[in-house]
Coordinates of C-alpha atoms and ligand atoms in Angstrom, one line a residue:
X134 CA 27.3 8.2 -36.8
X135 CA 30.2 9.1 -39.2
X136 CA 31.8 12.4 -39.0
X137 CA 30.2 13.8 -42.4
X138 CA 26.6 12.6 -40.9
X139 CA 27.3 14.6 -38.1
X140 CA 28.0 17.4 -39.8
X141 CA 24.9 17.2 -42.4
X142 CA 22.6 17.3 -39.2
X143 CA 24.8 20.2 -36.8
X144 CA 24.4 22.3 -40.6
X145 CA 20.3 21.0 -40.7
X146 CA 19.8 22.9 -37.1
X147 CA 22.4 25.4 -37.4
X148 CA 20.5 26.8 -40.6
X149 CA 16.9 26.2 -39.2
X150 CA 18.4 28.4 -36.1
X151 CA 20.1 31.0 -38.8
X152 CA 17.0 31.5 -40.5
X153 CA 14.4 32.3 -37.5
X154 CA 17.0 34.4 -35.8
X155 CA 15.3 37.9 -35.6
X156 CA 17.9 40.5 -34.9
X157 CA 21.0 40.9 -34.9
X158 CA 22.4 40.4 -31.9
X159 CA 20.7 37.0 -32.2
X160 CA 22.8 36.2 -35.9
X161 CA 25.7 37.7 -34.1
X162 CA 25.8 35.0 -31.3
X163 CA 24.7 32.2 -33.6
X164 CA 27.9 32.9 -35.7
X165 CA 30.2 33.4 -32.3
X166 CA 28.9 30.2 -31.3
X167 CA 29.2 27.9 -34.6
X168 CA 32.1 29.5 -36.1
X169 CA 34.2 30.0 -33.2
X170 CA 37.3 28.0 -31.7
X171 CA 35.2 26.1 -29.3
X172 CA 32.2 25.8 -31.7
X173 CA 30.6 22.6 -32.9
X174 CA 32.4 22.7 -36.2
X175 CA 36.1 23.0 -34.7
X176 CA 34.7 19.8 -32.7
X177 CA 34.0 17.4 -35.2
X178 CA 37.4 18.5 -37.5
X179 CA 39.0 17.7 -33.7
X180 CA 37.4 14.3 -34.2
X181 CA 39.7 13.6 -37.4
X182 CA 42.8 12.9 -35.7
X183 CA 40.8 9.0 -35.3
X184 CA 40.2 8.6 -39.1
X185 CA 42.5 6.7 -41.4
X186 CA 44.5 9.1 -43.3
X187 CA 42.9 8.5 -47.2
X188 CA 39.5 9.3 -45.3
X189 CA 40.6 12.6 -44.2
X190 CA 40.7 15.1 -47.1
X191 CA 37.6 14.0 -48.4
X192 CA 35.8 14.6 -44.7
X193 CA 38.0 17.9 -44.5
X194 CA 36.9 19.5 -48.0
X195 CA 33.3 18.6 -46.2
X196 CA 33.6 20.0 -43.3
X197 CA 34.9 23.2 -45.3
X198 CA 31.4 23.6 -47.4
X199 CA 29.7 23.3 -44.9
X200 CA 31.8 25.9 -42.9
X201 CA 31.6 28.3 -46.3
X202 CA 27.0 27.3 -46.6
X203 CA 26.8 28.4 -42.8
X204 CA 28.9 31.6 -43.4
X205 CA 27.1 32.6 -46.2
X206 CA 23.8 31.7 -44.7
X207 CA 24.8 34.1 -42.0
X208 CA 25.4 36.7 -44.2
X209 CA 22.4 36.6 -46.5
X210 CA 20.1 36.3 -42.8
X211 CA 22.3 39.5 -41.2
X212 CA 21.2 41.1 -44.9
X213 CA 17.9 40.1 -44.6
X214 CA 17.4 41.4 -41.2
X215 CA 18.6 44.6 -42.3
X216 CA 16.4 45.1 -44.7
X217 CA 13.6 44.0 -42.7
X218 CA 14.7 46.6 -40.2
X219 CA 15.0 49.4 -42.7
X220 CA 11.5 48.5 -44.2
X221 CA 10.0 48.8 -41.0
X222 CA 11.5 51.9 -40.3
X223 CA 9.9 53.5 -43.5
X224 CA 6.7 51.8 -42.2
X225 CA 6.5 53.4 -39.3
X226 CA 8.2 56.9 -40.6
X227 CA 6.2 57.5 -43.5
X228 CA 4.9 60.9 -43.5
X229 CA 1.6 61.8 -45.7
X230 CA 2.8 65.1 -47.6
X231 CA -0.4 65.7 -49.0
X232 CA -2.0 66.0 -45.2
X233 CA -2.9 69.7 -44.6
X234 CA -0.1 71.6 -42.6
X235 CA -0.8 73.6 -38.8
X236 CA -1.8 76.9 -39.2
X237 CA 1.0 79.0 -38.5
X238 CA -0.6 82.3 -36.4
X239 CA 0.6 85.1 -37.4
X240 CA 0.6 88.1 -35.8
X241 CA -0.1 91.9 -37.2
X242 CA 0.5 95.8 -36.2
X243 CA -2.0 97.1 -33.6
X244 CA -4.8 98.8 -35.3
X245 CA -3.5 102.1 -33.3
X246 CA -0.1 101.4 -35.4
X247 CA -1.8 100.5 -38.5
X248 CA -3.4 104.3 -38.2
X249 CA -0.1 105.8 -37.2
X250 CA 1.4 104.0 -40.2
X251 CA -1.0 105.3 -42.9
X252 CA -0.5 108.8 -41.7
X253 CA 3.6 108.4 -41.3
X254 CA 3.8 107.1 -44.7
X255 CA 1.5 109.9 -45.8
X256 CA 3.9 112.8 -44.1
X257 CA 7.4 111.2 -45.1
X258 CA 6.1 111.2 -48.9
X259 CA 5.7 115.0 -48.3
X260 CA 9.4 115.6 -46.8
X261 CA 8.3 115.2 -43.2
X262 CA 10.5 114.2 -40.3
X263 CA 9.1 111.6 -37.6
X264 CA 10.3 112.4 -34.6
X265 CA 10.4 110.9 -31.3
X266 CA 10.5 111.5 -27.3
X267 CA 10.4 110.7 -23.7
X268 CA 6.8 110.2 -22.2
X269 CA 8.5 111.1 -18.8
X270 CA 8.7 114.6 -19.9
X271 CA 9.9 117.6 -18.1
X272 CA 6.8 120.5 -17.1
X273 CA 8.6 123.0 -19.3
X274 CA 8.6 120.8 -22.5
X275 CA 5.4 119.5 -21.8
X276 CA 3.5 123.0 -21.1
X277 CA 5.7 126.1 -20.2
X278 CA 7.2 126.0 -24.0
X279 CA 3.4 125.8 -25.3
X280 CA 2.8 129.0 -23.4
X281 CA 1.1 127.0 -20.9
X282 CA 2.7 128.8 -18.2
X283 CA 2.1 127.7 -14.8
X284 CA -1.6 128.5 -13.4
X285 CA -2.6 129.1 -16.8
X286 CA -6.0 128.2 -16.8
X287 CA -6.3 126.3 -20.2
X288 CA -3.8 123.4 -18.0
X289 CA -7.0 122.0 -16.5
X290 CA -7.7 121.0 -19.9
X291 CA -5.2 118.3 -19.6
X292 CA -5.3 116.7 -16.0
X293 CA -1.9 115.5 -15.4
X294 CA 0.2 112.3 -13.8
X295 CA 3.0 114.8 -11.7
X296 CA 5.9 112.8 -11.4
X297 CA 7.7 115.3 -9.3
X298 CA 7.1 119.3 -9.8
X299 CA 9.1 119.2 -12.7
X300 CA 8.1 115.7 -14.3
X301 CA 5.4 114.8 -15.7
X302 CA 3.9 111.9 -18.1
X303 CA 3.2 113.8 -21.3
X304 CA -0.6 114.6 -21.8
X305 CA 0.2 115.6 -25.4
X306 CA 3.3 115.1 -28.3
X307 CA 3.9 118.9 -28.5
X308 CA 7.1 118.4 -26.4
X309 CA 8.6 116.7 -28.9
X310 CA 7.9 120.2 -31.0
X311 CA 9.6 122.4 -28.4
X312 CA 12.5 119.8 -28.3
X313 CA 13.0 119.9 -32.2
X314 CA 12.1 123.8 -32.9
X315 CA 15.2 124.8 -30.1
X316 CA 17.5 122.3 -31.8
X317 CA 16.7 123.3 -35.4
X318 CA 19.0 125.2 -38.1
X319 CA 16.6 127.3 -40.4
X320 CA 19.7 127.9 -42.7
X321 CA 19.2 124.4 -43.5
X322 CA 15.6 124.5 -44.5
X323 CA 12.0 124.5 -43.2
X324 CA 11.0 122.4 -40.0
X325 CA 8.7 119.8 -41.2
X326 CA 7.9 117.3 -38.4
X327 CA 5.3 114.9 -36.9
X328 CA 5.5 113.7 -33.6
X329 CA 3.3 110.1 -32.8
X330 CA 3.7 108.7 -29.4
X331 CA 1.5 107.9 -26.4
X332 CA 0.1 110.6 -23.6
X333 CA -1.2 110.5 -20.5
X334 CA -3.9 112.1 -18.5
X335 CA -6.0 111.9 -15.2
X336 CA -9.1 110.7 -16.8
X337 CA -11.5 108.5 -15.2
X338 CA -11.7 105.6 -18.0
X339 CA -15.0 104.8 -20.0
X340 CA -16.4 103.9 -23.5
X341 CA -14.9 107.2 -24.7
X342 CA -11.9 108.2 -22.4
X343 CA -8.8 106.2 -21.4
X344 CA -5.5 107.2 -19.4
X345 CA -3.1 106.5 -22.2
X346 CA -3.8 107.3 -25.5
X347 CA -2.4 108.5 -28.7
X348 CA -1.6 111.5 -30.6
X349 CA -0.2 112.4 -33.9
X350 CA 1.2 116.3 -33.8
X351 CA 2.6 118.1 -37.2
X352 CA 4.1 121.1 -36.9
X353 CA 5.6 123.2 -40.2
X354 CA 7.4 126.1 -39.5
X355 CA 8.7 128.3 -42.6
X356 CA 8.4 131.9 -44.3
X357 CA 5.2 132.6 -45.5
X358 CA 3.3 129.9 -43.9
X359 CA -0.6 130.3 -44.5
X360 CA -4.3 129.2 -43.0
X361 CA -4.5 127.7 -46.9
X362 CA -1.2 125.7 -46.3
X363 CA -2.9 124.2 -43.2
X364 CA -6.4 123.9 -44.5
X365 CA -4.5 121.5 -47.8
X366 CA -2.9 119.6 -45.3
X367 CA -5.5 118.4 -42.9
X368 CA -7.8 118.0 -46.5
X369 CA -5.1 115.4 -47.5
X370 CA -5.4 113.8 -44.1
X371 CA -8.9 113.3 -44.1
X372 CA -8.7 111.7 -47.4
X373 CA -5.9 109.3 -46.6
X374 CA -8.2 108.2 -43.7
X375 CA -11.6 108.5 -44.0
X376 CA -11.5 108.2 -48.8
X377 CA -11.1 110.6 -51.1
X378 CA -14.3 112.2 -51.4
X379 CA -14.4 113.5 -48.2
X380 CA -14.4 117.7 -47.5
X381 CA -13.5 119.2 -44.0
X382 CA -14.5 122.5 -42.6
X383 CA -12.8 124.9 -39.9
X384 CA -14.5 126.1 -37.0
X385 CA -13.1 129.0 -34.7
X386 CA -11.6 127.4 -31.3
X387 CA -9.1 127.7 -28.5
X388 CA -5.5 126.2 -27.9
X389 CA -2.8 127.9 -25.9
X390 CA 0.0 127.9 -28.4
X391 CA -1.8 128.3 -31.6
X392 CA -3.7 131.4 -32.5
X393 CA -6.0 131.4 -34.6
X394 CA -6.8 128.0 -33.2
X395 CA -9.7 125.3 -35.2
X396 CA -11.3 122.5 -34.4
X397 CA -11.3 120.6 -37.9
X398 CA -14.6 118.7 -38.9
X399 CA -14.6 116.3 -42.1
X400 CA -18.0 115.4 -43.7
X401 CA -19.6 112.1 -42.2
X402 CA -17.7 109.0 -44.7
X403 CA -20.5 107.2 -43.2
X404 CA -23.7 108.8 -44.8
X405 CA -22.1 111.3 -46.8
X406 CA -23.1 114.3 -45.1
X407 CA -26.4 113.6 -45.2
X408 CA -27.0 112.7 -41.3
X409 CA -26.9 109.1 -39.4
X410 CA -25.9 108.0 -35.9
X411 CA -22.3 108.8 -36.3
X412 CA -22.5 112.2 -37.3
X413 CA -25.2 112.5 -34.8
X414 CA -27.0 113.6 -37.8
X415 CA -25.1 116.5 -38.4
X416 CA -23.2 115.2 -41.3
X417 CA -19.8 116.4 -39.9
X418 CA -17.3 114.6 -37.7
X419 CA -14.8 116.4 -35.2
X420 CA -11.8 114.9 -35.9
X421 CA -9.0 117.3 -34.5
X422 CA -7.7 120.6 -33.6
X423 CA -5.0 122.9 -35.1
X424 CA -3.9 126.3 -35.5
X425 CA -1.4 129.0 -36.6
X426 CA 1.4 128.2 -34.3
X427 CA 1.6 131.2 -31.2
X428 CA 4.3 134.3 -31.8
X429 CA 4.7 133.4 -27.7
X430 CA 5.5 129.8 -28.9
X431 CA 8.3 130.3 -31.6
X432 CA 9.9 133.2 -29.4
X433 CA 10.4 130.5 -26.9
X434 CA 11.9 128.2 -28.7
X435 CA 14.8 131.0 -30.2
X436 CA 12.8 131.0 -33.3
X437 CA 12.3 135.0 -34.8
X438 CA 8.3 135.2 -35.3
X439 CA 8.8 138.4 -37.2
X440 CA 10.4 136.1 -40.0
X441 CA 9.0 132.7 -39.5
X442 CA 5.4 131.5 -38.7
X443 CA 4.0 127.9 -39.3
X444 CA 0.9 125.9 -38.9
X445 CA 0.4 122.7 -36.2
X446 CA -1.7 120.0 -35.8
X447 CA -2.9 116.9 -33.3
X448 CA -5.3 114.4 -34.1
X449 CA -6.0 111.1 -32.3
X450 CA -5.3 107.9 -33.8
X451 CA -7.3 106.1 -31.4
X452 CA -10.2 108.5 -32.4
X453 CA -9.3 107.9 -35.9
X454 CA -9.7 104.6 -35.3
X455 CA -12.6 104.2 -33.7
X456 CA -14.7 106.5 -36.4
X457 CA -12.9 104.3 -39.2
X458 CA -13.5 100.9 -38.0
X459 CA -17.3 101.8 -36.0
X460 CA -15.2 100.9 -32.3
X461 CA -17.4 101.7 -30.0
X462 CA -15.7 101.4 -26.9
X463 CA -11.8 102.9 -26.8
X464 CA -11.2 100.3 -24.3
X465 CA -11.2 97.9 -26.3
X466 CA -8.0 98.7 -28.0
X467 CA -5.8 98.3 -24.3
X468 CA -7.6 95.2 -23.5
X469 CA -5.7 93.6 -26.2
X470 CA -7.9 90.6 -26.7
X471 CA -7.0 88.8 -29.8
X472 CA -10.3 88.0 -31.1
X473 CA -11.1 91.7 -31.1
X474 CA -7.6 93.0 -32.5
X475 CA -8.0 90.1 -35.3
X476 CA -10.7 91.6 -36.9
X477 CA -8.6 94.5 -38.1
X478 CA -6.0 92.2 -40.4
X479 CA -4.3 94.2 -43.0
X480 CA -4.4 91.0 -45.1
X481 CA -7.9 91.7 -45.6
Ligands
LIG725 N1 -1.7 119.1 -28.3 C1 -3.1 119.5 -28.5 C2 -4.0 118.8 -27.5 O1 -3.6 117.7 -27.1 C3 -3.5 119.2 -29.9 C4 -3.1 120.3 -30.8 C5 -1.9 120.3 -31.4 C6 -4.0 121.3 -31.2 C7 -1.5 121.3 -32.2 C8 -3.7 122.3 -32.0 C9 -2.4 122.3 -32.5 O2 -5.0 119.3 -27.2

C-alpha cells in the first residue's frame, strides 16, 4: 500500500473515531494520540526517507492536509461537545418561573402586644411617656410606696411570688409609678406615664386566672387634676378598644393608693347594652379599676399633695383581649399554639 493510501485510510478511522468521541477527555486523547511525536501520522512522514525524492513533496503536502482535516475535525468535535454539554445543562437546569413560589410564614405580634400597641399608640399621641421596669421588684416599690404597708390587709388582694423579704415578682406595674414619680422634675412639666409589663401572682390557673399576666397602668400627675380628666381618659380608651360608640360608667370601689377609687364599666360592644351572655345580661362590662391617686401616695414619693394631685389607672390587656376577640380561656394566650395565635393576624 502506498504511503498516500495509508494515510487516506489512518484519516477514514481517525475521523470515524473523532466524531463518536463523547467528551472531552476522550477528543483530548484522540488528538494526543494522532497528532503527537509518536502518533501514526509522524509514522508514515518517517516512512519517506524510502521514497525517491520527486515523489516526496507531493506525498508531504498530503500528509499535511490531512494533518490540517484531522486538526480541524478535532476542533469543530471539541466545539460540538461543548455545546452539547451546555445544552444539556440548560436541560436539566431549566427552572419554570411561572410555578407558584413556597409560602413564606410569616410571623406577627402576640395578640397581648397587639392590645398593648393600640393603647401605647393611643397614650403617646396624647404626650404620654411609656415607661419600663424590673419584674423582680423590691417590696417597697411594689407595695410600701402604694401605701400598702406591710400587714395591710388589702395585700391579700395580690398573693405574692417572695423572692426573699425584700423581693418580690411584681403582682402589678404601679412600681414603675413610684420609680418615675421620685425621679421626676415638676419644674419641667406634668408626669404623664403608662407603665405595660407583665405581673405575677399566686393564683391557682384556670379558664379565667393565670400566674403571669398583663397590665397597663397610667398615671397623670399635675395641678388641678379632676374625676372629669379621668372619666375622658378611660372614655377614650374604651373607644379605641371596644368602637366608638361605646359609654362607660363609674362605680364606687376600693384600691389602697387611690381614693376615691372606681371600678370602670363600658356598655356591652356585643349587644349594645341591651343584655347577652357577655354582659351576663347586664349590658355593662368591668373592664378596670382607677382612682384619684392617694395624698399618702404622692407624699411618698417627695411629691407636695397640697399642690399636685392626679388620676391613675390599670386595666388588663389579657382581659381586653379576651372580651375583644370572645377568648374564652386566658390560657390560651401562654400556650402559644400557633393555630390559635394565627387567628388574630393584623393582616386581616
Ligand atoms: N394596680 C392595680 C391592681 O392591680 C390596678 C389599679 C391601678 C387600680 C391604678 C387603680 C389605679 O389592682
Amino acid at each position: 500500500m502506498g504511503l498516500k493510501d495509508k494515510l487516506t485510510e489512518l484519516k477514514e478511522n481517525a475521523l470515524k473515531e473523532i466524531n463518536t468521541a463523547e467528551d472531552l477527555k476522550k477528543i483530548n486523547s484522540i488528538r494526543v494520540n494522532l497528532l503527537g511525536k509518536k502518533g501514526p501520522i509522524t509514522e508514515v512522514l518517517r516512512g519517506m526517507r524510502d521514497l525517491p525524492k520527486e515523489e516526496r513533496p507531493n506525498v508531504g503536502s498530503f500528509a499535511n492536509k490531512v494533518r490540517d482535516e484531522l486538526t480541524s475535525a478535532i476542533a469543530e468535535r471539541k466545539e460540538r461537545i461543548e455545546i452539547i454539554k451546555i445544552s444539556k445543562r440548560l436541560e436539566e437546569e431549566k427552572i419554570d418561573v411561572t410555578l407558584p413560589g413556597v409560602p413564606v410564614k410569616a410571623g406577627q405580634p402576640h395578640i397581648i402586644m397587639q392590645v398593648i400597641d393600640q393603647i401605647e399608640k393611643l397614650f403617646l399621641g396624647m404626650g404620654y411617656q411609656v415607661v419600663d421596669g424590673p419584674e423582680v421588684e423590691e417590696d417597697h416599690y411594689n407595695f410600701e410606696m402604694m401605701n400598702l404597708p406591710k400587714d395591710h390587709p388589702a395585700r391579700d388582694m395580690q398573693d405574692t411570688f417572695y423572692i426573699t423579704d425584700k423581693l418580690l415578682m411584681r403582682t402589678q406595674t404601679s412600681p414603675v409609678q413610684a420609680r418615675t414619680m421620685e425621679k421626676h422634675d415638676f419644674s419641667k412639666g406634668p408626669l404623664k406615664m403608662i407603665s405595660p409589663g407583665k405581673v405575677y401572682r399566686r393564683d391557682t390557673d384556670d379558664a379565667t386566672h393565670s400566674h403571669q399576666f398583663h397590665q397597663i397602668e397610667g398615671l397623670v400627675i399635675d395641678k388641678n387634676i379632676t374625676m372629669a380628666d379621668l372619666k375622658g381618659t378611660l372614655q377614650l380608651i374604651a373607644r379605641t378598644v371596644f368602637g366608638e360608640e361605646r359609654e362607660i360608667r363609674l362605680r364606687p370601689s376600693y384600691f389602697p393608693f387611690t381614693e376615691p377609687s372606681v371600678e370602670v364599666d363600658v356598655s356591652c360592644f356585643k349587644c349594645n347594652g341591651q343584655g347577652c351572655s357577655v354582659c351576663k345580661n347586664t349590658g355593662w362590662i368591668e373592664v378596670l379599676g382607677a382612682g384619684m391617686v392617694h395624698p399618702n401616695v404622692l407624699k411618698m414619693s417627695g411629691i407636695d399633695a397640697d399642690i399636685y394631685g392626679g388620676f391613675a389607672f390599670g386595666l388588663g390587656p389579657d382581659r381586653f383581649a379576651m372580651l375583644k376577640y370572645g377568648v374564652d380561656d386566658i390560657r390560651e394566650f401562654y400556650l402559644n399554639d400557633v393555630r390559635f395565635l394565627k387567628q388574630f393576624s393584623q393582616r386581616g
